[in-house]
Short mmCIF file of C-alpha atoms in Angstrom, two decimals:
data_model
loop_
_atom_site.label_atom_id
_atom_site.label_comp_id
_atom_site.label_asym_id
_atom_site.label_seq_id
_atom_site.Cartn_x
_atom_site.Cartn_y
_atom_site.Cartn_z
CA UNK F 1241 -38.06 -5.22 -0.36
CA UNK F 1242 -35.63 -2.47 -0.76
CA UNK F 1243 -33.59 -3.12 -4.30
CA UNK F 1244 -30.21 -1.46 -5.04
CA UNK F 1245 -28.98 0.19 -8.55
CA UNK F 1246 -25.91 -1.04 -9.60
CA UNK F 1247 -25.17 2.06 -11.17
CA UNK F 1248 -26.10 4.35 -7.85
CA UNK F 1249 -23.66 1.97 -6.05
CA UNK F 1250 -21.27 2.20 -7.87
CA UNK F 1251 -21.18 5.70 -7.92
CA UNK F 1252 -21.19 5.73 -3.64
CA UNK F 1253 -18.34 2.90 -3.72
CA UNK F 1254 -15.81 5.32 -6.37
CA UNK F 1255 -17.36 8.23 -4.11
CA UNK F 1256 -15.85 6.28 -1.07
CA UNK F 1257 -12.28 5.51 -2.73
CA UNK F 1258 -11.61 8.46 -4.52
CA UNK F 1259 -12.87 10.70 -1.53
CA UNK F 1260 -14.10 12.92 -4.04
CA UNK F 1261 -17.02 14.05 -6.21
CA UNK F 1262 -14.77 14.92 -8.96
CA UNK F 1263 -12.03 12.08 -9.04
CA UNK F 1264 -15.10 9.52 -9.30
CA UNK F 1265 -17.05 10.94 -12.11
CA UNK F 1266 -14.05 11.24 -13.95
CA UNK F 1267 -13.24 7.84 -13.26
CA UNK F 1268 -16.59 6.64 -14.01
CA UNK F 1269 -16.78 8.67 -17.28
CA UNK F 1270 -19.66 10.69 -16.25
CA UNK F 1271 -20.20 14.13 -14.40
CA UNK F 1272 -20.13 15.32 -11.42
CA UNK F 1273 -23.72 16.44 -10.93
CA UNK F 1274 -24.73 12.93 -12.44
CA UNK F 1275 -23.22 10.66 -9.61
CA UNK F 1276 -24.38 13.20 -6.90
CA UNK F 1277 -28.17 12.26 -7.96
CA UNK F 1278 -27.16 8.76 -8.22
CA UNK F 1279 -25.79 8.81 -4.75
CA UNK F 1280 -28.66 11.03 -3.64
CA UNK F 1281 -31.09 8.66 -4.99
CA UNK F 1282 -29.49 5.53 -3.35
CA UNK F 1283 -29.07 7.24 0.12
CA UNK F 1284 -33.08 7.95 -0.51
CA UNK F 1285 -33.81 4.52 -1.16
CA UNK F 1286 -31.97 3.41 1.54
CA UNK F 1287 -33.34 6.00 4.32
CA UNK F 1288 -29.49 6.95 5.38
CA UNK F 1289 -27.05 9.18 4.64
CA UNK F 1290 -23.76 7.60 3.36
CA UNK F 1291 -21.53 9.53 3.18
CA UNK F 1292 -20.43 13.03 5.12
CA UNK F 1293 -19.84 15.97 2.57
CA UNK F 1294 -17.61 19.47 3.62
CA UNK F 1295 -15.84 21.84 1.14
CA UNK F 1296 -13.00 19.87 2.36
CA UNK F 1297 -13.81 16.82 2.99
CA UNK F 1298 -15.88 13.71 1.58
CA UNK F 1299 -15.93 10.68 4.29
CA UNK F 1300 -17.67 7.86 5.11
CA UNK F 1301 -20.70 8.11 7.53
CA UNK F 1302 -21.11 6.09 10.01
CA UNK F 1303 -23.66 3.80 8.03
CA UNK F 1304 -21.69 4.25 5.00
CA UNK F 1305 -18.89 2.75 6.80
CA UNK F 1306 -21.19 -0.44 7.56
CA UNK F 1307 -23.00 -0.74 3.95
CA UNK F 1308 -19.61 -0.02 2.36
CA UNK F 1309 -18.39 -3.87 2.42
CA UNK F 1310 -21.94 -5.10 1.57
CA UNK F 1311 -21.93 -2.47 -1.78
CA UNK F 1312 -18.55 -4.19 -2.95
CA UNK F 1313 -19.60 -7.47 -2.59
CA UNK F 1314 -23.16 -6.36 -4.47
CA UNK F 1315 -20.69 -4.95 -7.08
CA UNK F 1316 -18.42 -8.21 -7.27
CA UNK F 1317 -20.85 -10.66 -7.48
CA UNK F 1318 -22.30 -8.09 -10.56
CA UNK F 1319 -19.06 -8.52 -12.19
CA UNK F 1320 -18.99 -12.28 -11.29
CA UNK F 1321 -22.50 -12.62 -13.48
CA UNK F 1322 -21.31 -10.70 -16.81
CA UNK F 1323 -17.73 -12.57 -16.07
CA UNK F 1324 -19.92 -16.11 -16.75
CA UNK F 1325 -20.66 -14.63 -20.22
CA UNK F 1326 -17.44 -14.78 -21.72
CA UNK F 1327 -14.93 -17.72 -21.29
CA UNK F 1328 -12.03 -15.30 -22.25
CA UNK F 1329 -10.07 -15.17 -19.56
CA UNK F 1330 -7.16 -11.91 -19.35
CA UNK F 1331 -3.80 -11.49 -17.89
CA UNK F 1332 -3.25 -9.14 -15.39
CA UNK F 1333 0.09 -8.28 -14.85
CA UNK F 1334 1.01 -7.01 -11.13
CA UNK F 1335 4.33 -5.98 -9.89
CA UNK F 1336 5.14 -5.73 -6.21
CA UNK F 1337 7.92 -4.29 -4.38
CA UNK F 1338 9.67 -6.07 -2.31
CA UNK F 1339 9.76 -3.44 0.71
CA UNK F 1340 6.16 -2.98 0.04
CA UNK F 1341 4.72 -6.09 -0.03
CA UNK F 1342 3.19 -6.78 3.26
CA UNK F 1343 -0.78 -8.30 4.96
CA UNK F 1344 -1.95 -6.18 1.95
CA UNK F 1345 -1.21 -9.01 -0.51
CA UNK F 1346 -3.93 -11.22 0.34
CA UNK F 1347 -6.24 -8.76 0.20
CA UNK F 1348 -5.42 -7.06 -2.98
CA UNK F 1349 -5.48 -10.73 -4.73
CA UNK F 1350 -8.86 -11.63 -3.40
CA UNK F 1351 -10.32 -8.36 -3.71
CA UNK F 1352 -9.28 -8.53 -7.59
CA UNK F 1353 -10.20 -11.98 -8.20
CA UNK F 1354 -13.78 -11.49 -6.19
CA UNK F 1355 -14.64 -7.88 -8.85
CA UNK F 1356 -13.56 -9.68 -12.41
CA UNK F 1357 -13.03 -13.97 -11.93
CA UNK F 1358 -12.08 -14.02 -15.65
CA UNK F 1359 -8.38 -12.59 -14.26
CA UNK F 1360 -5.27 -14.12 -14.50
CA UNK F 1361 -3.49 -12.57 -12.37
CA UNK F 1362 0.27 -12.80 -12.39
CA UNK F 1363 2.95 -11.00 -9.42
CA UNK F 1364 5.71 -10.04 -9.44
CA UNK F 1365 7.96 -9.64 -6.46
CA UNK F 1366 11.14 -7.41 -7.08
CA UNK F 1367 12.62 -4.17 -6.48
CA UNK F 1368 11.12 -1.23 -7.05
CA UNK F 1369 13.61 -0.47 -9.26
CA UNK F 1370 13.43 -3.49 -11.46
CA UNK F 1371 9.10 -3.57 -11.55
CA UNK F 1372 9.34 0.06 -12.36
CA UNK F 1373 11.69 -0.91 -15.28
CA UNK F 1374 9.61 -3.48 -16.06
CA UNK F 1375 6.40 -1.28 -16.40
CA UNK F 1376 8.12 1.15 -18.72
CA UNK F 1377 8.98 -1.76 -21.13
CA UNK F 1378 4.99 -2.92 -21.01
CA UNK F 1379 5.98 -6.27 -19.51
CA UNK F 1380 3.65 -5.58 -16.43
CA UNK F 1381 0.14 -3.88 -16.64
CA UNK F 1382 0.34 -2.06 -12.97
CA UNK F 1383 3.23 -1.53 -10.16
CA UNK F 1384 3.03 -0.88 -6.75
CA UNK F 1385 6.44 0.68 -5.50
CA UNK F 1386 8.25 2.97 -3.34
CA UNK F 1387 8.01 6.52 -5.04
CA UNK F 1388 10.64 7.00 -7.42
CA UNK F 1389 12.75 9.92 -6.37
CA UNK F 1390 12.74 10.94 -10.06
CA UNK F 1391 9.17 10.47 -11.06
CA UNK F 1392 6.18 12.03 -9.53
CA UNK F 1393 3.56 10.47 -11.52
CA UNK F 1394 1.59 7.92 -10.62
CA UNK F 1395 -1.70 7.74 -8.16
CA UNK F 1396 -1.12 8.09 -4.49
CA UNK F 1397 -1.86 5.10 -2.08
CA UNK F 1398 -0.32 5.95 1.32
CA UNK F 1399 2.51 7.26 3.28
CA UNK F 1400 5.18 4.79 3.84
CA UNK F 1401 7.82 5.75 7.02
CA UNK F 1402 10.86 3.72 8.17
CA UNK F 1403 13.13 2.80 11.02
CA UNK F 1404 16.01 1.06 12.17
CA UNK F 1405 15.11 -2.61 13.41
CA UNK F 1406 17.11 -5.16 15.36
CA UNK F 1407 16.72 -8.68 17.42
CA UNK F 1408 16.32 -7.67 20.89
CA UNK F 1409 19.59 -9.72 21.98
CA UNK F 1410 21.85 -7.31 19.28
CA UNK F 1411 24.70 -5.50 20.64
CA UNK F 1412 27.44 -3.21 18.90
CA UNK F 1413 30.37 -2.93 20.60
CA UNK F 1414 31.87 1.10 20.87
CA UNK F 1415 33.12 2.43 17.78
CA UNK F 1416 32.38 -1.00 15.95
CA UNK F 1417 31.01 -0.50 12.37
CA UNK F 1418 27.36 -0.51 12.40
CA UNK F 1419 26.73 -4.44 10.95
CA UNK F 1420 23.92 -3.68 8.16
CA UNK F 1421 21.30 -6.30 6.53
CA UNK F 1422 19.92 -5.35 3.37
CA UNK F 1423 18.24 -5.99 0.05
CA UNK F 1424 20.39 -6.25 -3.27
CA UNK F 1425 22.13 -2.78 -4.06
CA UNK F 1426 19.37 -2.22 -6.27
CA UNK F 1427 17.20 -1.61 -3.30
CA UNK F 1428 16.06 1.93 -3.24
CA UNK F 1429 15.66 1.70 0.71
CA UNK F 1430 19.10 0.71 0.70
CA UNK F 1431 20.26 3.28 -0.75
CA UNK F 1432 18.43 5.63 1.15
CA UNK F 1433 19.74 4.27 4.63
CA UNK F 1434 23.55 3.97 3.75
CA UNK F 1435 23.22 7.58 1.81
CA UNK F 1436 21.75 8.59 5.68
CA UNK F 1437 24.68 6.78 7.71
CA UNK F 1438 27.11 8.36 5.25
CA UNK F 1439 25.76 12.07 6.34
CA UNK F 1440 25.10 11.37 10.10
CA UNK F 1441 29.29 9.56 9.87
CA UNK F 1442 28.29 6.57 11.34
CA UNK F 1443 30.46 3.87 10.28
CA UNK F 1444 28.73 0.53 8.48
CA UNK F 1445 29.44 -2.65 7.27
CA UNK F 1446 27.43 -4.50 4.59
CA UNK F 1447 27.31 -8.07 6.76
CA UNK F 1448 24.17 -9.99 4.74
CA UNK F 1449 22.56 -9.18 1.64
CA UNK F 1450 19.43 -11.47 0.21
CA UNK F 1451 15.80 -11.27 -0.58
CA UNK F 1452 13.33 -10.31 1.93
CA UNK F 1453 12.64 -13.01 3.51
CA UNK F 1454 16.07 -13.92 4.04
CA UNK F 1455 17.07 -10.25 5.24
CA UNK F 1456 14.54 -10.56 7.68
CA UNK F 1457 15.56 -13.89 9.19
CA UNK F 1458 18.95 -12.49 9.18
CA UNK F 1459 17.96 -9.57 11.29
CA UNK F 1460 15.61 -11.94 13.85
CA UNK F 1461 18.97 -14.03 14.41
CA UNK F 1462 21.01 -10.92 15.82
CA UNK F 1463 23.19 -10.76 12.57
CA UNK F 1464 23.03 -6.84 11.85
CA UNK F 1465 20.45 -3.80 11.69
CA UNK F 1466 18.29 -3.23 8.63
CA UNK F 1467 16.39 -0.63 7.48
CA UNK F 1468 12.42 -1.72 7.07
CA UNK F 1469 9.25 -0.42 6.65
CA UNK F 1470 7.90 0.32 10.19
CA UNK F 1471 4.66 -1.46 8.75
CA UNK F 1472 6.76 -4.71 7.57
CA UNK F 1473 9.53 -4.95 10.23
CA UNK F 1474 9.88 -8.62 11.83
CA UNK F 1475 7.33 -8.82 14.63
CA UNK F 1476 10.62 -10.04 16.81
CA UNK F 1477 12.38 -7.16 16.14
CA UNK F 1478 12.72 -3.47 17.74
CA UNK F 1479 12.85 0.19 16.33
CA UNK F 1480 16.92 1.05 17.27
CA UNK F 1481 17.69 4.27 16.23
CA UNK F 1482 17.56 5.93 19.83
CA UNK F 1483 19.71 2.77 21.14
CA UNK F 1484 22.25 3.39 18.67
CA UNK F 1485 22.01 7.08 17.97
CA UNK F 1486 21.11 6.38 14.16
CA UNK F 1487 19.97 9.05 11.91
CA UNK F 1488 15.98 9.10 11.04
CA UNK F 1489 14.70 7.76 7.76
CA UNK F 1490 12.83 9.68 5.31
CA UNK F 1491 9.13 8.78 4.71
CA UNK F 1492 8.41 8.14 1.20
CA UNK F 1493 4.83 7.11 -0.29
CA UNK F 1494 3.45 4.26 -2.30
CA UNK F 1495 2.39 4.63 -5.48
CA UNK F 1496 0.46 2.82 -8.02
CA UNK F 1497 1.46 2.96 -11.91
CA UNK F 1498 -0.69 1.71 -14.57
CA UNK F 1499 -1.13 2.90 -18.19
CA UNK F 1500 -4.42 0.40 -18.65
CA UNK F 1501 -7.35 2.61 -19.76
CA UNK F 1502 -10.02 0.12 -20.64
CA UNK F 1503 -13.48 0.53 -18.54
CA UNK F 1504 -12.81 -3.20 -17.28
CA UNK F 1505 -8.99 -3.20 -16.32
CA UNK F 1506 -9.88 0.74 -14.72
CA UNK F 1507 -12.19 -0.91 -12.72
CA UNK F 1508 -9.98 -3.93 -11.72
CA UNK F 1509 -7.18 -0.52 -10.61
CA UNK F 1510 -9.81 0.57 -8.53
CA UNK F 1511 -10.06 -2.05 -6.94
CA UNK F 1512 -7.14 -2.64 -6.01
CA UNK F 1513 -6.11 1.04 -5.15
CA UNK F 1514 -9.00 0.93 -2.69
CA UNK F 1515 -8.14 -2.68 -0.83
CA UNK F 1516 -4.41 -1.39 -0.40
CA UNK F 1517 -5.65 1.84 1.42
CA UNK F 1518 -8.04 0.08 3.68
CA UNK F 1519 -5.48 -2.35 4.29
CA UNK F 1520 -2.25 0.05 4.45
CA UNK F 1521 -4.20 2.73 6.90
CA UNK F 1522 -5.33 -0.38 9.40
CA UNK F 1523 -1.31 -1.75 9.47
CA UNK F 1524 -0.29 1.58 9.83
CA UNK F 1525 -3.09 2.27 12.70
CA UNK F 1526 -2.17 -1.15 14.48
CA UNK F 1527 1.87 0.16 14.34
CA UNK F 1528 1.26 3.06 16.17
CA UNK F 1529 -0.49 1.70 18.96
CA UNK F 1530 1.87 -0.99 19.13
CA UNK F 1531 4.78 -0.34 21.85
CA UNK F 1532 6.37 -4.11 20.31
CA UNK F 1533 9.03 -1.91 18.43
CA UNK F 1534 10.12 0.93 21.20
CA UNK F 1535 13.10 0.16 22.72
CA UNK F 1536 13.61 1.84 25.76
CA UNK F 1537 16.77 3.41 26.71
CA UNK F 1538 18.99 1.33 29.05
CA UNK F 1539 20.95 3.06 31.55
CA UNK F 1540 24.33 1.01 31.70
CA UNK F 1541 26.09 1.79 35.47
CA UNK F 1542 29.82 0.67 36.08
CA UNK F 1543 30.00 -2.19 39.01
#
């Protein structure tokens, strides 16, 4: 019976979510040359090759990509038996955006709980703004937000792009203000779409203002436009720019903050890092085969 090294998969798993040699042995506090033998002697036991290596490029193979869910669950249920040794249970402080916060939530929760059980994990769902302020004061342990315009720290987890959304039944009479459904004007995204209408001179009116959840129900029922996430639009809306001759939205990124250092809580970041990219990259695969959110242009004729 083939038995695995914790330490050789662990190695292959940071490997995996860093996509690089030298982003995982500094994570892992070791050296470069020290995790290549580990994964070398792991791919050896194993009789495949895991993962494909070019001076550009470190991906996945394709048996890497099938053993790669089996390693982290070999790696949780590791964490799960030194977890049983200690009844101290920590707090783990997450904050959320708002605009960001999307299927990868589930994940990112179970994928935490599943490496370390002794977590108590607590979110936060805000603006970026707020979380980000929040973080700075050491109220929250790690952020996931909307790149700050003035701050380009912070690790890296994705491209984020946006659009214009509306109900399908929406109309805007000519030369009527464009109506507009957004977050509070603390929203970063708001800002960045009336800040676009205000160059392109396109008119707006601020007709609904809430939390998510409510901004999105607002859009559904034909109140206004609002500016989403392509990734996070209501599945029973449509992209409108075209329609309406609205100005594009800039892409921004996500980002992850954290200032925990400890082996254990580095680990936990991991973690998570690596269940929002799966997660973000499959959304954002499954948006752009989707045709739900084209509107085609309508050809009006007189009668």
């Amino acid at each position: 019976m083939t038995t695995l090294d914790v330490d050789a998969v662990q190695a292959f798993v940071a490997i995996a979510d860093f996509q690089s040699f030298t982003r995982a042995a500094e994570f892992l506090g070791s050296t470069q040359g020290a995790i290549s033998v580990k994964l070398k002697r792991l791919e050896d036991r194993l009789g495949v090759r895991l993962l494909e290596r070019t001076p550009r490029q470190v991906r996945l193979s394709a048996q890497g990509a099938v053993f790669i869910a089996g390693a982290r669950e070999f790696l949780a249920a590791h964490e799960r038996a030194l977890a049983g040794l200690s009844s101290t249970r920590r707090r783990f402080g997450l904050g959320i955006a708002a605009h960001v916060a999307g299927p990868e939530v589930p994940t990112l929760l179970a994928r935490l709980y599943a490496h370390d059980p002794g977590l108590c994990i607590e979110v936060r769902l805000e603006t970026s703004r707020n979380l980000l302020g929040a973080f700075d004061r050491g109220e929250l342990d790690a952020v996931i937000i909307r790149r700050d315009e003035d701050r380009r720290d912070g690790e890296t987890l994705g491209p984020e792009h946006f659009g214009w959304f509306a109900s399908p039944g929406f109309k805007r009479a000519p030369g009527e203000p464009l109506r507009l459904a957004a977050l509070a004007p603390l929203c970063g995204v708001r800002d960045i779409a009336t800040r676009a209408l205000d160059a392109a001179g396109v008119p707006w009116v601020e007709v609904f203002v809430g939390v998510s959840t409510a901004v999105n129900a607002a859009v559904s029922a034909g109140l206004a436009v609002g500016p989403f996430s392509c990734r996070l639009a209501p599945s029973d809306t449509i992209e409108v720019s075209k329609q309406f001759g609205l100005p594009p939205l800039p892409s921004s990124e996500i980002v992850l903050h954290s200032t925990l250092t400890d082996a254990r809580s580095r680990k936990a970041l991991q973690t998570l890092a690596a269940a929002f990219r799966e997660r973000h990259a499959t959304t954002m695969e499954a948006d752009d085969s989707s045709a739900r959110k084209v509107w085609p242009k309508i050809e009006l004729s007189a009668s």
